[in-house]
XYZ file of C-alpha atoms in Angstrom:
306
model
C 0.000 0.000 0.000
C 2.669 2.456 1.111
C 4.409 1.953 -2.368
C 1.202 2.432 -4.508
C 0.860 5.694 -2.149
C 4.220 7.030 -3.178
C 3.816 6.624 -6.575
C 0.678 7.821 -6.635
C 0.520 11.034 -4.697
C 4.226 11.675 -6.123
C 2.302 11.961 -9.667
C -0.826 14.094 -8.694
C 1.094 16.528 -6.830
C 4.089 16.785 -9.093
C 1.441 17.755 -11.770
C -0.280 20.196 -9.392
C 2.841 21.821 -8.563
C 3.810 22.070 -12.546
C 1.124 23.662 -13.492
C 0.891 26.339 -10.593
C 4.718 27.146 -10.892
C 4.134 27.298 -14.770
C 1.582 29.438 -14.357
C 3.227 31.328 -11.375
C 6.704 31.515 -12.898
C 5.452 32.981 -16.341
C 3.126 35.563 -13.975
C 6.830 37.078 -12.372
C 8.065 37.007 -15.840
C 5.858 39.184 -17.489
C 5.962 41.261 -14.268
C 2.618 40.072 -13.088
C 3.752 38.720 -9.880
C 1.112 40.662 -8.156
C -1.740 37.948 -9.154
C 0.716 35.280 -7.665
C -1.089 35.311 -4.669
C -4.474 34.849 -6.205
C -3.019 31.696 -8.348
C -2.126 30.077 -4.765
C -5.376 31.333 -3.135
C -7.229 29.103 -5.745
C -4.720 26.651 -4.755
C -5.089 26.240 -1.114
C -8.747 26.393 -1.121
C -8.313 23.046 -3.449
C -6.181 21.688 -1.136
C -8.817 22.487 2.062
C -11.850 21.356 -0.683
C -9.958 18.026 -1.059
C -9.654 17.240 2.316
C -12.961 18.071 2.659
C -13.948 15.174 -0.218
C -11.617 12.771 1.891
C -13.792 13.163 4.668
C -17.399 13.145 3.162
C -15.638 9.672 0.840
C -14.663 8.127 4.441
C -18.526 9.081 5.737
C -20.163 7.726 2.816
C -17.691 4.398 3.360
C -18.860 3.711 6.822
C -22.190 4.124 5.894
C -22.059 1.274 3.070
C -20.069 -0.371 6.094
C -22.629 -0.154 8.402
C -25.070 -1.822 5.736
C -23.000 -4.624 4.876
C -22.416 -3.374 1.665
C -18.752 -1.926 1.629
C -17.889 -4.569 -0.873
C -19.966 -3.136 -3.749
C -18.516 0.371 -2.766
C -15.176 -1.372 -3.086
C -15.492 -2.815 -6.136
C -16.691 0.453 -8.003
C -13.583 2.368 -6.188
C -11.453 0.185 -8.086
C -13.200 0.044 -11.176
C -13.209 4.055 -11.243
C -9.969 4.187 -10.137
C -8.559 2.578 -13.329
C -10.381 4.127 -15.262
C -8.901 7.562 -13.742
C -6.051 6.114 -13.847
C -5.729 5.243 -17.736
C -6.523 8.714 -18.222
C -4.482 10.445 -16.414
C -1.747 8.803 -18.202
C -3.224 9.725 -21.263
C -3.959 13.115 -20.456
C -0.383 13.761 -19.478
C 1.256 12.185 -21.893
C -0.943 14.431 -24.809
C -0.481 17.606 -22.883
C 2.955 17.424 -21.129
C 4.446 19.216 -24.471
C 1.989 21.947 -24.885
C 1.476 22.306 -20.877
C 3.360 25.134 -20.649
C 2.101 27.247 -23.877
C -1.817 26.387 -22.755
C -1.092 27.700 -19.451
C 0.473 30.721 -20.166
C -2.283 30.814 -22.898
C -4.816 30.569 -20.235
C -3.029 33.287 -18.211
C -2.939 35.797 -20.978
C -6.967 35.685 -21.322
C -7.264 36.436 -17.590
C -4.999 39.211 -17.275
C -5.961 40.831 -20.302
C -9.288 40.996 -19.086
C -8.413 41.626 -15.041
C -10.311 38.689 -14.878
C -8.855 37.658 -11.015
C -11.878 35.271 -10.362
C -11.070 33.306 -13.578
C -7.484 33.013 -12.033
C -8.607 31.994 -8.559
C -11.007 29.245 -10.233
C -8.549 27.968 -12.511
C -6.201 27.021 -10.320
C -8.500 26.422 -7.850
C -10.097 23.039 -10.122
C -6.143 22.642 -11.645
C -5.782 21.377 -7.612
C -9.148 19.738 -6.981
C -8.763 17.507 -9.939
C -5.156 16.080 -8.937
C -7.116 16.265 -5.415
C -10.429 14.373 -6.045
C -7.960 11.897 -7.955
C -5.852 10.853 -5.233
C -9.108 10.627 -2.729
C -10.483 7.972 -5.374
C -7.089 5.472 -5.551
C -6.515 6.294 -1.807
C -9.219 4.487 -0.959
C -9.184 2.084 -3.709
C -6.016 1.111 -2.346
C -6.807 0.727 0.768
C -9.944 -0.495 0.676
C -11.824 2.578 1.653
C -9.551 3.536 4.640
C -8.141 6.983 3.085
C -7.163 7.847 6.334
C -4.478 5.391 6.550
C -3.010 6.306 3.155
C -3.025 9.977 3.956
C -0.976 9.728 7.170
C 1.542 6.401 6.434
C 5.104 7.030 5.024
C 3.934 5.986 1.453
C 2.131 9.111 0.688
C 4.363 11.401 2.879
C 7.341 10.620 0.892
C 5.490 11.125 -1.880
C 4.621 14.826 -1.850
C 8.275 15.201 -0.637
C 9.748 13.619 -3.814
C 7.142 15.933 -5.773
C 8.457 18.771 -4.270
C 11.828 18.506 -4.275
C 11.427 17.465 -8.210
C 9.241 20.296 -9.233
C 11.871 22.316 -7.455
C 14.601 20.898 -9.929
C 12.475 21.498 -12.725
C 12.136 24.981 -12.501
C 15.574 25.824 -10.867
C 17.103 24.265 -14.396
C 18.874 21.301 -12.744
C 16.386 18.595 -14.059
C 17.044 18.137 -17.859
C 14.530 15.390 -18.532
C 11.998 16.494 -20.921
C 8.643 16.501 -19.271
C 7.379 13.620 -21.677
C 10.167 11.208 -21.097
C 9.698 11.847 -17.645
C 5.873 11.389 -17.567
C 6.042 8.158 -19.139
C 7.988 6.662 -17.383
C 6.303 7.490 -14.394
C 2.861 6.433 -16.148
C 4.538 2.990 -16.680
C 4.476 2.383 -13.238
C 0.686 3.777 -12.742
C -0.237 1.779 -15.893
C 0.773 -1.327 -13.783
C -1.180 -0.037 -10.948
C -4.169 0.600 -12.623
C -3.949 -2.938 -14.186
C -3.749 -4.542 -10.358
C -6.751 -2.756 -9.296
C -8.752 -3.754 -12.558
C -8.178 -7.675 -11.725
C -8.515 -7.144 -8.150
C -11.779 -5.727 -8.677
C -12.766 -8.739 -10.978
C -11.415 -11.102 -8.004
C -13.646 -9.592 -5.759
C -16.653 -10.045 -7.964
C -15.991 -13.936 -8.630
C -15.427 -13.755 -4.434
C -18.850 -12.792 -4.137
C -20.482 -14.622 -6.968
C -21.465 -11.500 -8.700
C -19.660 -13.027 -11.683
C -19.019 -16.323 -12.387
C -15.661 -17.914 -14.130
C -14.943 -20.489 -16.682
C -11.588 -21.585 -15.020
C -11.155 -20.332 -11.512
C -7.698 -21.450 -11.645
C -5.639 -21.259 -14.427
C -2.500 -22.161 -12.745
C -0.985 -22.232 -9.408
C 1.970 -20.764 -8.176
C 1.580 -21.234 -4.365
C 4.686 -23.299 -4.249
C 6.968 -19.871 -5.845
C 5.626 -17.283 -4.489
C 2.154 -17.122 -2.268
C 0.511 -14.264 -2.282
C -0.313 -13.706 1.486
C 1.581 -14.871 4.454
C -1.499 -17.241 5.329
C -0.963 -19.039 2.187
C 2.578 -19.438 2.541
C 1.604 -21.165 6.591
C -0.904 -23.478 4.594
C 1.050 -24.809 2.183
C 3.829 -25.227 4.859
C 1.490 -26.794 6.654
C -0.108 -29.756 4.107
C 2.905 -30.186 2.061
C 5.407 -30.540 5.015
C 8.160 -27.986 3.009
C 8.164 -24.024 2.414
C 7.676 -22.661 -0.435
C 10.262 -20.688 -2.660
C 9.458 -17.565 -1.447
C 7.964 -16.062 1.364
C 4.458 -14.237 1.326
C 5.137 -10.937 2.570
C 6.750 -10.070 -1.227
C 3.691 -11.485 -2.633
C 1.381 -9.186 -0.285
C 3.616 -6.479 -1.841
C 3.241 -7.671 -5.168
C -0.735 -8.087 -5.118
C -1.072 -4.444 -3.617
C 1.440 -3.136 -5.838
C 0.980 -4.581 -9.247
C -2.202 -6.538 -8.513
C -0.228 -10.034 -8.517
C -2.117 -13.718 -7.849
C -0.768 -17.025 -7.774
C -3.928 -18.826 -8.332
C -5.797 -16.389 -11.153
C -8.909 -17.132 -12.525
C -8.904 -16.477 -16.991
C -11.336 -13.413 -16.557
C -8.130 -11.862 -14.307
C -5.286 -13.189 -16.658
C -7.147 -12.200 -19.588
C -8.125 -8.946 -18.115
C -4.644 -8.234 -17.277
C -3.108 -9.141 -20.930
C -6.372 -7.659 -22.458
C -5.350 -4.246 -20.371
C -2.137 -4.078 -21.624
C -2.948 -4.931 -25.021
C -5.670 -2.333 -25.034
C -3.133 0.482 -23.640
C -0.379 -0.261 -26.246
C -2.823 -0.644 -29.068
C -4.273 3.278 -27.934
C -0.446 4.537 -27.389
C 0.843 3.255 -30.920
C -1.663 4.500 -32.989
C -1.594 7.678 -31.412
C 2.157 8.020 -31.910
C 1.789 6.809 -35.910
C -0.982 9.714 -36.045
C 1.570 12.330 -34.408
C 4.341 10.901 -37.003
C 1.808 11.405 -39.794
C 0.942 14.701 -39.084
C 4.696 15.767 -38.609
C 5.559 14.123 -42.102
C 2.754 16.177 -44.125
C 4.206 19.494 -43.965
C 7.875 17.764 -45.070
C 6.086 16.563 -47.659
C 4.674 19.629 -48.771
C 7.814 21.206 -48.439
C 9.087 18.802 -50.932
C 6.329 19.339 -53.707
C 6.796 23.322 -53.389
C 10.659 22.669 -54.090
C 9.731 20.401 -57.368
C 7.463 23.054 -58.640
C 8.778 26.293 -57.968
C-alpha cells in the first residue's frame, strides 16, 4: 500500500505543482507577480476542498459499512480508479508538451481581461482535480480507509519527492523532458491501474457477482504465495516451504495486482489491459508521425514546382 501511495501522490502533486509554478513563474516574468497570490489562493482552497472530499468519501464508506455493503462500494472504487487512472496517463502524456504554452495561454486571457476570479477558479479546479484523484485510488487502495493512506510514510514521501522534483524542474537542474519523464512514471501507474482492474474482478468472482470459466488457471503457491497465510498453509499440508515467502507477494498483489492462483477473466483482463493500452499509445504516436511528415512533404512538392 505504502508503495502504490508514493507513486501515486508523487504523480498528482508533481502535476499540481507544474502547473501552478508554470503558471506562477510565467506571472513574475511578465511582471505580473502581483496575481501570484491569487493563483495560490485558488490553490489552497483546493487543497482544504480536497480534504474536505476525503472526509465526506470516508462518511459515505462507513455508511455502506454499516449496511453490509462496503464490498460493492469497493469494487466500483477500483473500477473508477482505473479508469482515472488510464486517463491520467493519457492526459499527461498528450499535454505534457503543450502544458506550458496552454497555461500561459490561459493566463494571458485572464490578465488581459483583469479577470482575477477566472485566475482563482482555474487554479482552484487545476488542484481539486489532482485532489479528487488521489481521494479515489486512496481508498481504492486501501480499501476505503483513506485515512491510513493519507498519514503512512507511502504518501508522505510522496509529496516530498514531488516537491523537491518540481523544485529541480524549474531551478534548471532537471534536464529530462517533461514527456520522457511522464512516461515513465505512467509505466508504473499503468501497472497499478492494471492490479486494481483484476482485483476488482477477483472480488466479484469472491462474491459470486460473476461467475468464471476456469477459476484457476494455474498455481503458483509453491513460488511465491501471495499472502503470508498461504505461505503457513502450504507449509502446513505439504510438510516444506515454499520458494518464497508471502510478505513479497502481499507487496506484489497491492502493488501490481499479482495472484498465484488467477482465474482467466483476471489473466485475460490483465493481458487484455495491456494490449488495449499499447494498441491506444501506438496509434496515437503513428498519427503524431503522420501529421509531422505532411508538412515535409509539402515542403518537398513546393521545391519540385517552384
Amino acid at each position: 500500500m505504502e508503495v502504490q501511495a508514493l507513486l501515486i501522490t508523487f504523480r498528482e502533486v508533481l502535476e499540481a505543482l507544474l502547473i501552478i509554478g508554470i503558471i506562477t513563474t510565467y506571472l513574475k516574468r511578465m511582471d505580473h507577480s502581483k496575481y501570484t497570490k491569487y493563483v495560490w489562493l485558488g490553490a489552497g482552497l483546493a487543497v482544504l476542498a480536497s480534504i474536505g472530499v476525503a472526509i465526506l468519501f470516508q462518511v459515505v464508506f462507513t455508511g455502506f459499512a454499516a449496511m453490509g455493503s462496503e464490498i460493492y462500494l469497493k469494487i466500483g472504487i477500483m473500477l473508477v480508479s482505473t479508469l482515472l487512472l488510464t486517463q491520467m496517463v493519457f492526459w499527461m502524456a498528450s499535454h505534457s508538451k503543450n502544458l506550458k504554452g496552454n497555461m500561459e495561454g490561459k493566463m494571458n486571457k485572464f490578465i488581459s481581461t483583469g479577470n482575477i476570479v477566472g485566475m482563482v477558479i482555474h487554479s482552484f479546479l487545476v488542484v481539486l482535480r489532482e485532489g479528487v484523484e488521489t481521494v479515489f485510488f486512496f481508498a481504492a487502495i486501501t480499501g476505503g480507509n483513506i485515512g491510513a493512506a493519507m498519514q503512512g510514510w507511502g504518501a508522505i514521501t510522496g509529496i516530498l519527492i514531488a516537491v523537491v522534483v518540481s523544485y529541480m524542474f524549474f531551478k534548471g537542474t532537471m534536464k529530462v523532458k517533461l514527456k520522457t519523464f511522464f512516461q515513465i512514471t505512467g509505466a508504473f501507474i499503468i501497472l497499478i491501474s492494471a492490479g486494481l482492474l483484476v482485483q476488482a474482478i477477483s472480488m466479484m468472482q469472491d462474491i459470486n457477482l460473476i461467475g468464471s470459466v476456469m477459476y484457476h488457471v494455474y498455481d503458483l503457491t509453491w513460488l511465491l504465495p501471495e499472502h503470508p497465510i498461504d505461505y503457513a498453509h502450504y507449509l502446513r499440508d505439504n510438510g516444506v516451504a515454499p520458494l518464497i515467502s508471502g510478505d513479497v507477494g502481499i507487496f506484489l498483489k497491492a502493488l501490481f495486482g499479482y495472484s498465484s492462483m488467477p482465474s482467466i477473466e483476471e489473466v485475460i483482463a490483465y493481458i487484455g489491459y495491456f494490449s488495449a493500452i499499447l494498441l491506444l499509445t501506438t496509434s496515437r504516436s503513428s498519427k503524431k508521425q503522420q501529421t509531422a511528415e505532411k508538412p515535409s512533404e509539402a515542403k518537398q512538392v513546393n521545391a519540385l514546382n517552384p
